[in-house]
Coordinates of C-alpha atoms and ligand atoms in Angstrom, one line a residue:
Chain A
X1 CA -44.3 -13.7 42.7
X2 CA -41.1 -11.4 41.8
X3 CA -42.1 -7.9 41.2
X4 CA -40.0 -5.0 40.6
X5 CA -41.9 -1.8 40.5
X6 CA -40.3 2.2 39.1
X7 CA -37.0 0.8 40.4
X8 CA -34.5 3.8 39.7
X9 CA -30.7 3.9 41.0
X10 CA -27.6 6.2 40.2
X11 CA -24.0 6.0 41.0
X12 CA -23.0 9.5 41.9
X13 CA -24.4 11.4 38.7
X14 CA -24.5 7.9 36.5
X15 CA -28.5 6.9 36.6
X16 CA -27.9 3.2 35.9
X17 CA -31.9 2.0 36.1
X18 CA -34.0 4.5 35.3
X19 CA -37.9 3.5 36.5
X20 CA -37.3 -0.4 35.8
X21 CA -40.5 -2.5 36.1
X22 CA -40.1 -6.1 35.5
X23 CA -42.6 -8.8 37.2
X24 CA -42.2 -12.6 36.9
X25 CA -44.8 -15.3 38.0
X26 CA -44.2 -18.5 39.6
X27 CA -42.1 -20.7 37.5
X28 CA -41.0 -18.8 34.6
X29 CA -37.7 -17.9 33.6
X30 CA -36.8 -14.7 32.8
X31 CA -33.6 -13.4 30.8
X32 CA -32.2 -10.0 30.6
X33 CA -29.4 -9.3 27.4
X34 CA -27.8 -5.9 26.9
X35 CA -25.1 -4.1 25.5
X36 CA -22.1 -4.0 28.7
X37 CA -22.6 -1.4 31.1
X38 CA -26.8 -1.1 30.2
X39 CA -27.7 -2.0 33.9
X40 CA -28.1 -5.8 34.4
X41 CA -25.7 -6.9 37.0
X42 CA -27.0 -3.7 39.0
X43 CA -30.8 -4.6 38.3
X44 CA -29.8 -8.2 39.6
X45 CA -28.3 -6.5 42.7
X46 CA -31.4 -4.7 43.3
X47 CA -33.7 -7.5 43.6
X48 CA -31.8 -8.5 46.8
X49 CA -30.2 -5.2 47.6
X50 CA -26.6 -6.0 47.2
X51 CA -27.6 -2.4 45.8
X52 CA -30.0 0.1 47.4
X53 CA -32.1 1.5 44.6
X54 CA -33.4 5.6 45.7
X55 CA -36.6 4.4 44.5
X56 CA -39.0 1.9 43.4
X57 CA -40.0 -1.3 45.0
X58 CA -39.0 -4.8 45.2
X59 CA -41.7 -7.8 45.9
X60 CA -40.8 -11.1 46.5
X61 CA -43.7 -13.7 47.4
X62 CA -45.6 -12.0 50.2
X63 CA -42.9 -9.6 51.3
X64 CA -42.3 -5.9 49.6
X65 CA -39.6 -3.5 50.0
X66 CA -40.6 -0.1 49.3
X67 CA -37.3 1.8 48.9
X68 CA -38.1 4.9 49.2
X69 CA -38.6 4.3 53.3
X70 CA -35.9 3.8 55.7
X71 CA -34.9 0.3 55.5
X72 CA -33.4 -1.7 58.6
X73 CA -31.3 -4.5 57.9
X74 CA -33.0 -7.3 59.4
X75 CA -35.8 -6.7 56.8
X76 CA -33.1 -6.9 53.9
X77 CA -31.7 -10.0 55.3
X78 CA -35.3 -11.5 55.4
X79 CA -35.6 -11.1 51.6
X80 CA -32.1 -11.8 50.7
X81 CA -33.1 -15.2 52.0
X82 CA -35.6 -15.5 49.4
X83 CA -33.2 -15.0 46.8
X84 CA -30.2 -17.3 45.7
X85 CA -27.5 -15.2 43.6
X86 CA -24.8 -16.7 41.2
X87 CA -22.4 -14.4 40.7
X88 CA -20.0 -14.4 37.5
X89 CA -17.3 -15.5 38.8
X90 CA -18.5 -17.9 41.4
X91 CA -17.4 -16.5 44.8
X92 CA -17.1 -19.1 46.5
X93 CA -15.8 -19.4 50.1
X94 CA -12.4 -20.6 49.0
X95 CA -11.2 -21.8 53.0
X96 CA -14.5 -24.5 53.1
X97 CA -14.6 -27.5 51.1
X98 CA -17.3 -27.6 48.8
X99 CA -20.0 -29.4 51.2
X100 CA -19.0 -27.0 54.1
X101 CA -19.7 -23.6 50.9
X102 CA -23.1 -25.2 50.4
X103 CA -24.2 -25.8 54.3
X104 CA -22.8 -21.9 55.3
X105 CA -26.1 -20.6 54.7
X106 CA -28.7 -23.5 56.3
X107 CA -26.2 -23.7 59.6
X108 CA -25.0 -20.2 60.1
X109 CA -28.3 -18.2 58.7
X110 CA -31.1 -20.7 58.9
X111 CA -29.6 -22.3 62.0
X112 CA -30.5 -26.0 60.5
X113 CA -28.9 -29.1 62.6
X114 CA -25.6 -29.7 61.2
X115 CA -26.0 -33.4 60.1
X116 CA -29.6 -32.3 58.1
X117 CA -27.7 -29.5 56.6
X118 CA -25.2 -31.8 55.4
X119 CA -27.8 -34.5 54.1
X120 CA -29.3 -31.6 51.9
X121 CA -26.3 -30.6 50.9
X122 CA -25.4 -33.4 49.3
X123 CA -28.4 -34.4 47.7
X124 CA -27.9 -30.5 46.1
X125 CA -24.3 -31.7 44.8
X126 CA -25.5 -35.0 43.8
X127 CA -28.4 -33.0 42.0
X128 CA -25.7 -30.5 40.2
X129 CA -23.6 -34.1 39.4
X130 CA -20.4 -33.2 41.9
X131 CA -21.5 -36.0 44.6
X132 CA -18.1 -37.2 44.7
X133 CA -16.6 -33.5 45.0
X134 CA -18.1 -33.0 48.5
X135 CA -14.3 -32.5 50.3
X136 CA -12.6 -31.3 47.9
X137 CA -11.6 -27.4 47.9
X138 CA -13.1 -24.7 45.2
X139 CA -9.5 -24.5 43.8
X140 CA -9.6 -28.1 42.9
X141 CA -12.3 -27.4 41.0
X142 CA -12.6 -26.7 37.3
X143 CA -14.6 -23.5 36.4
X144 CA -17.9 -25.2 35.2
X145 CA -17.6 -27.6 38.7
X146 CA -17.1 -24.4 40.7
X147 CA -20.0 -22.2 39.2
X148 CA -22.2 -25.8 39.5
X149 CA -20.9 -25.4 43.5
X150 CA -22.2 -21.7 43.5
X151 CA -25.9 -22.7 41.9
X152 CA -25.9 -25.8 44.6
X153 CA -25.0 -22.9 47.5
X154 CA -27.5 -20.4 46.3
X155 CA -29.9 -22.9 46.7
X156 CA -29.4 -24.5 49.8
X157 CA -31.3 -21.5 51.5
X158 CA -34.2 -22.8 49.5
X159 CA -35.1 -19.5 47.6
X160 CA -38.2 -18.7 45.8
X161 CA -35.8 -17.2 43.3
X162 CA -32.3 -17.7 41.5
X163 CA -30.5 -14.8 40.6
X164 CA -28.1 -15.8 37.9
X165 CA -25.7 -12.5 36.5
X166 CA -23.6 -14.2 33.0
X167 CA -23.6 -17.5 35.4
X168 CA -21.1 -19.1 32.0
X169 CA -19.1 -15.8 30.5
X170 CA -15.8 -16.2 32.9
X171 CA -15.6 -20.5 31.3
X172 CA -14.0 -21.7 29.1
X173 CA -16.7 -22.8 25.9
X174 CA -16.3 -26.3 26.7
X175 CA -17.4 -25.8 30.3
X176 CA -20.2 -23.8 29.7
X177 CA -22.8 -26.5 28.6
X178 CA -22.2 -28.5 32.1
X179 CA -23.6 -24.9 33.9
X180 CA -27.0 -24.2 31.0
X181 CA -27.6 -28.2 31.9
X182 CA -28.1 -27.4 35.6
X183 CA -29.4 -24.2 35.4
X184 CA -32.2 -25.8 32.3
X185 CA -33.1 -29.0 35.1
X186 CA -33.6 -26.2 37.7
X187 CA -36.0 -24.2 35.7
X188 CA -37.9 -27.7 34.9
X189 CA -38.7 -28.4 38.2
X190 CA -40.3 -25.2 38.7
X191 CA -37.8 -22.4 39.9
X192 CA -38.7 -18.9 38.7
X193 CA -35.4 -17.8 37.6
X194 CA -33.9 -14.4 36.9
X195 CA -30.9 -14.8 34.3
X196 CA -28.6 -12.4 32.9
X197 CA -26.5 -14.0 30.0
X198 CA -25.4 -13.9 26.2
X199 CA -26.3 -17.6 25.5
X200 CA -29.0 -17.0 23.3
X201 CA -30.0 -20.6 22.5
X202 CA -30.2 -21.0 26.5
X203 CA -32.6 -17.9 26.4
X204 CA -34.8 -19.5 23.3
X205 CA -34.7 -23.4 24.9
X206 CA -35.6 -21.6 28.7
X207 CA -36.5 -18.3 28.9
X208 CA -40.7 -17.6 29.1
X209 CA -39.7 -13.9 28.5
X210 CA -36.3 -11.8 27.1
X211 CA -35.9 -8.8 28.7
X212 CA -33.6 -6.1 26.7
X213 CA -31.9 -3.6 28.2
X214 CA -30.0 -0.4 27.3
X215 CA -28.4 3.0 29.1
X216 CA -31.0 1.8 31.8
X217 CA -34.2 1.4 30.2
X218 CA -35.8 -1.7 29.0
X219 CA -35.8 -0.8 25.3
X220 CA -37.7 -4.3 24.1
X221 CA -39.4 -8.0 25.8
X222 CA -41.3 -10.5 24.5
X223 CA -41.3 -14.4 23.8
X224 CA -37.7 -15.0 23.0
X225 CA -38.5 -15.9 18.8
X226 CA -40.9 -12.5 19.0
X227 CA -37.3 -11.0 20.3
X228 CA -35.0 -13.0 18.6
X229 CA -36.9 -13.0 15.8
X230 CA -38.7 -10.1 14.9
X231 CA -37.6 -7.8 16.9
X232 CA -39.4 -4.0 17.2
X233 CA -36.8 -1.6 18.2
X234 CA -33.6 0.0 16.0
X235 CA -31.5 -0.9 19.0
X236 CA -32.5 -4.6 19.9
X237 CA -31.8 -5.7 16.3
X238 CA -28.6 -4.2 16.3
X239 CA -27.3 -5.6 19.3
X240 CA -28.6 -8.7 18.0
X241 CA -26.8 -8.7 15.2
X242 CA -23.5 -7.7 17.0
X243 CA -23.6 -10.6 19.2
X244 CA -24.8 -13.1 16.6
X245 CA -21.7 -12.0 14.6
Chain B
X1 CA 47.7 -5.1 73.7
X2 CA 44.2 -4.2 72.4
X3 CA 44.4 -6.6 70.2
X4 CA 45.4 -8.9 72.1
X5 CA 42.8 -8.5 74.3
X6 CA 40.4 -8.6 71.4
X7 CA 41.6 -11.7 70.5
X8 CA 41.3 -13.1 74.3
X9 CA 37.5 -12.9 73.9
X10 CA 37.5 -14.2 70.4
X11 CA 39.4 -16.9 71.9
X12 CA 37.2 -19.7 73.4
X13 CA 39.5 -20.6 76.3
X14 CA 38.9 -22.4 79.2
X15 CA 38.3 -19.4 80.9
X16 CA 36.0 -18.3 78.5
X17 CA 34.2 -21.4 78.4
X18 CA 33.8 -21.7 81.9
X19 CA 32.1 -17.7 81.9
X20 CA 29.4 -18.6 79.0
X21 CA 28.8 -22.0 81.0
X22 CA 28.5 -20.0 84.5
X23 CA 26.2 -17.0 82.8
X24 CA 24.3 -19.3 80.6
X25 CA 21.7 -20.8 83.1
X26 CA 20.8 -17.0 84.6
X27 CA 20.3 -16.2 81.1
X28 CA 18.5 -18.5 80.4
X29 CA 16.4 -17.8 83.6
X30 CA 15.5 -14.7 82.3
X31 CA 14.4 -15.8 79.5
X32 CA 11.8 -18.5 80.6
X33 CA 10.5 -16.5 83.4
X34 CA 10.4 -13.0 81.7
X35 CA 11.7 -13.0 78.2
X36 CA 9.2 -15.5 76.9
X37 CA 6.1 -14.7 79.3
X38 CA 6.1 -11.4 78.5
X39 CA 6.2 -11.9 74.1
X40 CA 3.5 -14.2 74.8
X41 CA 1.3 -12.3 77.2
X42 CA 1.7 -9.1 75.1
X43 CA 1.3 -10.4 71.9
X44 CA -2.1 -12.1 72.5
X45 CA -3.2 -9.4 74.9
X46 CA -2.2 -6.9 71.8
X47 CA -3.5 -8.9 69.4
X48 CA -7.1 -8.8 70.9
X49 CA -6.1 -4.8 71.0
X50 CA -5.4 -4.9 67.3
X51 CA -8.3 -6.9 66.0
X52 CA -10.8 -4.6 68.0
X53 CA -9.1 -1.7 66.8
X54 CA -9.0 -2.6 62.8
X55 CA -12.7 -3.9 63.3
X56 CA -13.0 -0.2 64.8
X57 CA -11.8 1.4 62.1
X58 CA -13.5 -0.8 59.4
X59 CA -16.6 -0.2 60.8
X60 CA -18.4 2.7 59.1
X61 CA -18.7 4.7 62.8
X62 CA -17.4 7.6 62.6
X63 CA -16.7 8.0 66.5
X64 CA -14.8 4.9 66.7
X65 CA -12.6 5.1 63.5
X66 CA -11.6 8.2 65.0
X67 CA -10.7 6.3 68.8
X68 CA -9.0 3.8 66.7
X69 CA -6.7 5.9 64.8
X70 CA -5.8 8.5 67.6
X71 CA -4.7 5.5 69.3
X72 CA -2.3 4.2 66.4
X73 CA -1.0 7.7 65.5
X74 CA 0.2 7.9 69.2
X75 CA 1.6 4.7 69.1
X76 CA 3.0 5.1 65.9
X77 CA 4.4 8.2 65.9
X78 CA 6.3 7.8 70.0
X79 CA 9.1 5.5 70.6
X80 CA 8.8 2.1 72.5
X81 CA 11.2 3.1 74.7
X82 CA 9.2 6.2 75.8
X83 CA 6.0 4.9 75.8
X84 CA 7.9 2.5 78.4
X85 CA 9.2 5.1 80.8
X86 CA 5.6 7.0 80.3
X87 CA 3.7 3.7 81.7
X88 CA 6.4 3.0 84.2
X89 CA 7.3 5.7 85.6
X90 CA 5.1 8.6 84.6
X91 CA 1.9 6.8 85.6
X92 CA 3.9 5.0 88.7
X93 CA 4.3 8.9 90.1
X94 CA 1.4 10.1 90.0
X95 CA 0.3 8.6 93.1
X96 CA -2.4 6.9 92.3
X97 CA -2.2 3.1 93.5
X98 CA -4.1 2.0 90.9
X99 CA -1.5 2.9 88.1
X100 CA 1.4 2.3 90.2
X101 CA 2.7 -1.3 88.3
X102 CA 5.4 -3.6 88.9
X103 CA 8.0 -3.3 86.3
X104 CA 6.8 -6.7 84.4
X105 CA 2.9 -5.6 84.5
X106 CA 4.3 -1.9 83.1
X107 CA 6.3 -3.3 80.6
X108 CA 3.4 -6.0 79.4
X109 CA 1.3 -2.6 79.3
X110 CA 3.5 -1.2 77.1
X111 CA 4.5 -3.7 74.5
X112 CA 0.6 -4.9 74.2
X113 CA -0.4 -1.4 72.9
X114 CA 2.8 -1.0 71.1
X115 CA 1.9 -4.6 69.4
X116 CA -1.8 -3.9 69.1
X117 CA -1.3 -0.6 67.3
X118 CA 1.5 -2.3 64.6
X119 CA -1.0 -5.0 64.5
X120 CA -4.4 -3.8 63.9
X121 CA -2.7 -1.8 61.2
X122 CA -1.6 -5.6 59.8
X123 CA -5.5 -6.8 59.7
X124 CA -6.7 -3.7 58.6
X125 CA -4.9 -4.6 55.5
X126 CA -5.6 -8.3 55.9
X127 CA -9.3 -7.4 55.8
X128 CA -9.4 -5.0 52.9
X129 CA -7.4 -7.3 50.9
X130 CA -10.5 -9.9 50.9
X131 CA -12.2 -9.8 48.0
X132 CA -15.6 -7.8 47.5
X133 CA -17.2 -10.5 46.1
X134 CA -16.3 -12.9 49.3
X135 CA -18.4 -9.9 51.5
X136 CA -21.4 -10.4 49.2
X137 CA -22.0 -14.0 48.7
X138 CA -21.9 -13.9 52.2
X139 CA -24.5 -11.0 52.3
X140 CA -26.2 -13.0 49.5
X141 CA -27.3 -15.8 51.7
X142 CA -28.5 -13.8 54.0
X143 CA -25.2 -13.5 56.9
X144 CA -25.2 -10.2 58.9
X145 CA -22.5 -8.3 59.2
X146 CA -20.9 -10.2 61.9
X147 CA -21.7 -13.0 60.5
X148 CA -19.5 -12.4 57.5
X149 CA -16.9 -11.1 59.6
X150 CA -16.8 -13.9 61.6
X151 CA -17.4 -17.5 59.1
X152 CA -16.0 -15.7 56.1
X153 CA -13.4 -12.8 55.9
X154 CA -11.5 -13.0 59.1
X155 CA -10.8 -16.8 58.3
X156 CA -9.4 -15.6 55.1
X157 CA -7.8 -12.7 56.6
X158 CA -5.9 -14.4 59.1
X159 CA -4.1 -16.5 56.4
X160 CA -3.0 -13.3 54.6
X161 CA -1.8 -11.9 58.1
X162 CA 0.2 -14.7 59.2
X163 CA 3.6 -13.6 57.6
X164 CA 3.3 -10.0 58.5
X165 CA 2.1 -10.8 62.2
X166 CA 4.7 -13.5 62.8
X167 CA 7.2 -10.3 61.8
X168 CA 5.7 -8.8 64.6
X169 CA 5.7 -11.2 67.0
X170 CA 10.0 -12.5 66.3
X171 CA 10.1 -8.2 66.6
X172 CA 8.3 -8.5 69.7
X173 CA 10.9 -11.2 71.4
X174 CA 13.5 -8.8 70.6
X175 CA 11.9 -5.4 72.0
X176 CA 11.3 -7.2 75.6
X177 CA 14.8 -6.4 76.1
X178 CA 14.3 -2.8 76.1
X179 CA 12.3 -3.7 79.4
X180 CA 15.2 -4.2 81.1
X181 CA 15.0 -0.2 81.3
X182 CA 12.8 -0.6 83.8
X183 CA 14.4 -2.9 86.3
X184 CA 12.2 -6.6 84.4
X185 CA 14.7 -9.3 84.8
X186 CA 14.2 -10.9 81.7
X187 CA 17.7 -11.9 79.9
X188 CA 19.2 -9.0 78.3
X189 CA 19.1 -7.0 82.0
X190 CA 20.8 -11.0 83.4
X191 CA 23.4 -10.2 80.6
X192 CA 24.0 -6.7 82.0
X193 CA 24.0 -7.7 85.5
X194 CA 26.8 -10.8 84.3
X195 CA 28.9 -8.0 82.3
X196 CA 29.3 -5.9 85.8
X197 CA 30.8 -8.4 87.8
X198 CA 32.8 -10.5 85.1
X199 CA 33.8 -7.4 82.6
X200 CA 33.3 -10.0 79.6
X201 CA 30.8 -7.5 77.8
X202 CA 31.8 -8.7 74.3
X203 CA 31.8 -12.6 75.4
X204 CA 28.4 -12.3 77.4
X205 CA 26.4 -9.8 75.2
X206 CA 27.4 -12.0 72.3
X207 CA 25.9 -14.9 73.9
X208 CA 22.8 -13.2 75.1
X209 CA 22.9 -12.7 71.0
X210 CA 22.7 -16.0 70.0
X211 CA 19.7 -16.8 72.5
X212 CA 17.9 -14.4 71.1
X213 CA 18.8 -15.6 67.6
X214 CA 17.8 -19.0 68.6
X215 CA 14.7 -18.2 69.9
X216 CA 13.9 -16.0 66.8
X217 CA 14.7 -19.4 64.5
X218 CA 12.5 -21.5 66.2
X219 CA 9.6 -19.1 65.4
X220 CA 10.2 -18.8 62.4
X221 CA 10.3 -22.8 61.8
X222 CA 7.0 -22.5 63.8
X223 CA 5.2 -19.8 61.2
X224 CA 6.7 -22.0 58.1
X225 CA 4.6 -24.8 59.6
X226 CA 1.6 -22.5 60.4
X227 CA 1.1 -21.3 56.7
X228 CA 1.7 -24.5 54.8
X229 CA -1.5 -25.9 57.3
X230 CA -3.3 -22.9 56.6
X231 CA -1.8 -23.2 52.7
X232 CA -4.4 -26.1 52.4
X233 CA -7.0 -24.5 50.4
X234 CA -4.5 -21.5 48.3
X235 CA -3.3 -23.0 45.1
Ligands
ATP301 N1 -20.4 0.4 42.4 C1 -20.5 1.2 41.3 N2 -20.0 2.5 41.4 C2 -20.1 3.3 40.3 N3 -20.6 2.9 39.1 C3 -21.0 1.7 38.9 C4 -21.0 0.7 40.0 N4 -21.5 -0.5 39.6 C5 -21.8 -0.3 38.3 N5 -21.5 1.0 37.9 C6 -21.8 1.5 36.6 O1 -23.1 1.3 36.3 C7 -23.3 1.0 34.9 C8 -24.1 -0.3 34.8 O2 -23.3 -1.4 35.3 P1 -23.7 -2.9 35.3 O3 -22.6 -3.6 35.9 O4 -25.1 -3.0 35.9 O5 -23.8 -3.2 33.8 P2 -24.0 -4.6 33.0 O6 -25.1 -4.4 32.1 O7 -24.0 -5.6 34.0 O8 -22.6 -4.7 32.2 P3 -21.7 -6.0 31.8 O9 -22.4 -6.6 30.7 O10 -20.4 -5.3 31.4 O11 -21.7 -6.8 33.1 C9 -21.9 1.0 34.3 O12 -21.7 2.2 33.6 C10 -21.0 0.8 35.5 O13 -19.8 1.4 35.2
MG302 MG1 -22.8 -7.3 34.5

């Protein structure tokens, strides 16, 4: 389903993946933890090329990007359409109301009838619980409603994967159950997910795998209570213990 | 004496009075048929300049980054006034019909690539001031480059660059008058016209003053209007 094969990328002298292999089948959830500055927001980027790794490849359903070739944009855009990213902190188009943020990718990428566009829209917001939010503007929005706008736009392109990089870590603690409630419902009905984020109980209740990352290499993964638990390497359980602090 | 005399202009006699009434509808002439045409007609002719310009220089090719800012550093670095008597007269000598303009078309030449070099430099900025993050949600559901551009940073540019641009557009009012250089009727060349056959310099320059003044106010009230609508969606 999602495959990412030797991936290796450096900023300038900085090797910030080094030969990252992670696949994920259909339906499963997958979160990466790590120490800051280990790699995970740029492994997220890679998988749909917000960053161009030197090397490695990235499969997504039937398409595969090998990244080693020359790459021509159209064929990036193709797989960035498989993918829906939630970035940290939100992003969103803050001149469209909230309905208009989630029906920018069917109309102006997928070319999708306006009034259809607008019908799935709002069965998204109604799905995320902000059906009576559609005209409203992002800065009207609390935190947890805006990020919950994000999810709902990332998945208007109907993607056979959601990209989540710390989807809760810029909210306040009592907004951050609201997000893990959507983001649990979407991984119910099926969607293969991709999660980077510190709430460990989210990672025990969701994740099929935990995938630990450090200085660019994937130190440890297993069944989150195998990782959680018991874990193997020096480093996991002292970043576990840092964070459980 | 002097004084007097300085005072006799001060002074809103009769006499006086009955010069600002006489001069006021030539002035105000110029200023519908040439003083108003020409800001307007330059500044969106410049503005479509400046926007292809900053999009040149944004755009990662090498060749036209480089047109785009020869083309400002000239602009930038020459005064109006010369860049005028260049476009006027140098190109009007030359012999060629084709660059041989009327005084209103070479002025309108001139203040549209003054304008669109000052203001390509204003949504260069504009653009760069978007946040990163707006260019890649945009990327991440799949938008091209233009189609970024286009649904999601120029929208958001254009509210950043309506104070700065509206500057440049109450400027631009203002630096018509230097057409007058070149024979354009527009109202501060009515005012000079006036002054040699009345001798009321201080009288009629002072009124041409105050149209200009006016005329600057009422754009201004205009761009307070245009950024609370665009204000709609900035808390
Ligand atoms: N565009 C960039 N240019 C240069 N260096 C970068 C760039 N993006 C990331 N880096 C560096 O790459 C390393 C990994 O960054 P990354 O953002 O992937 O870490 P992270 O695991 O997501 O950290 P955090 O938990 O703080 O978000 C860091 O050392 C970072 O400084
Ligand atoms: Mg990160």
């Amino acid at each position: 389903m999602l495959e990412m094969n030797h991936i290796s990328k450096s900023f300038g002298n900085l090797e910030v993946l080094k030969d990252i292999s992670i696949q994920v089948d259909q339906g499963k959830v997958i979160v990466v933890i790590g120490p800051s500055g280990s790699g995970k927001t740029t492994l997220l980027r890679c998988l749909n090329v917000l960053e161009r790794p030197e090397k490695g490849e990235v499969t997504i359903d039937d398409q595969t990007i090998d990244f080693s070739e020359k790459l021509d944009k159209k064929t990036i855009r193709e797989l960035r359409k498989q993918t829906g990213m939630v970035f940290q902190n939100y992003n969103l188009f803050p001149h469209l109301s909230v309905i208009e943020n989630i029906m920018e990718g069917p109309v102006t990428v997928q070319k999708i009838d306006k009034q259809q566009a607008r019908e799935v829209a709002m069965r998204l917001l109604e799905k995320v619980g902000l059906g009576d939010k559609a005209d409203v503007y992002p800065h009207q929005l609390s935190g947890g409603q805006q990020q919950r706008v994000g999810i709902a736009r990332a998945m208007a392109i109907d993607p056979k994967v959601m990209l989540f990089d710390e989807p809760t870590s810029a909210l306040d603690p009592e907004l951050i159950g609201e997000v893990l409630q959507v983001m649990k419902d979407l991984a119910e009905e099926g969607m293969t997910m991709v999660v980077v984020t510190h709430e460990m109980n989210f990672a025990k209740d969701v994740a099929d795998e935990v995938v630990f990352m450090d200085e660019g290499y994937i130190v440890e993964r297993g069944a989150p209570v195998d990782v959680f638990e018991n874990p193997k390497e020096e480093r996991t359980k002292r970043f576990l213990n840092l964070i459980q602090q | 004496m002097a004084k007097m005399y300085l005072l006799s202009n001060f002074w809103l006699s009769a006499d006086n009075l009955q010069t600002l009434q006489d001069s006021f509808l030539p002035l105000l002439k110029g200023v519908l048929y040439y003083t108003i045409p020409l800001t307007l007609l330059a500044f969106f002719a410049g503005l479509v300049l400046a926007i292809t310009t900053a999009l040149f220089r944004i755009s990662g090719v090498k060749i036209l980054s480089i047109i785009a800012r020869v083309y400002v550093s000239i602009i930038r670095g020459t005064p109006l006034l010369v860049q005028l008597f260049i476009v006027f007269y140098g190109f009007g000598n030359l012999g060629v019909s084709f660059l041989k303009f009327s005084p209103f078309v070479g002025a309108l030449i001139a203040l549209s690539l003054n304008t669109g070099a000052y203001a390509s430099e204003i949504i260069r900025a504009s653009i760069l001031s978007i946040n990163k993050g707006q260019w890649e949600a945009a990327e991440s559901i799949g938008m091209s480059y233009f189609q970024s551009l286009k649904r999601v940073i120029l929208p958001q540019a254009t509210r950043v660059s309506i104070p700065p641009l509206s500057n440049s557009f109450i400027g631009l009012v203002k630096e018509t008058s230097l057409a007058s250089t070149i024979l354009v009727a527009e109202m501060f060349r009515k005012a000079q016209e006036i002054v040699a056959t009345t001798y009321e310099p201080l009288l009629i320059y002072t009124q041409a003053a105050a149209i200009y003044w006016v005329l600057c106010f009422i754009l201004s009230l205009i761009q307070g209007r245009i950024e609370r609508r665009l204000d709609r969606y900035v808390n």
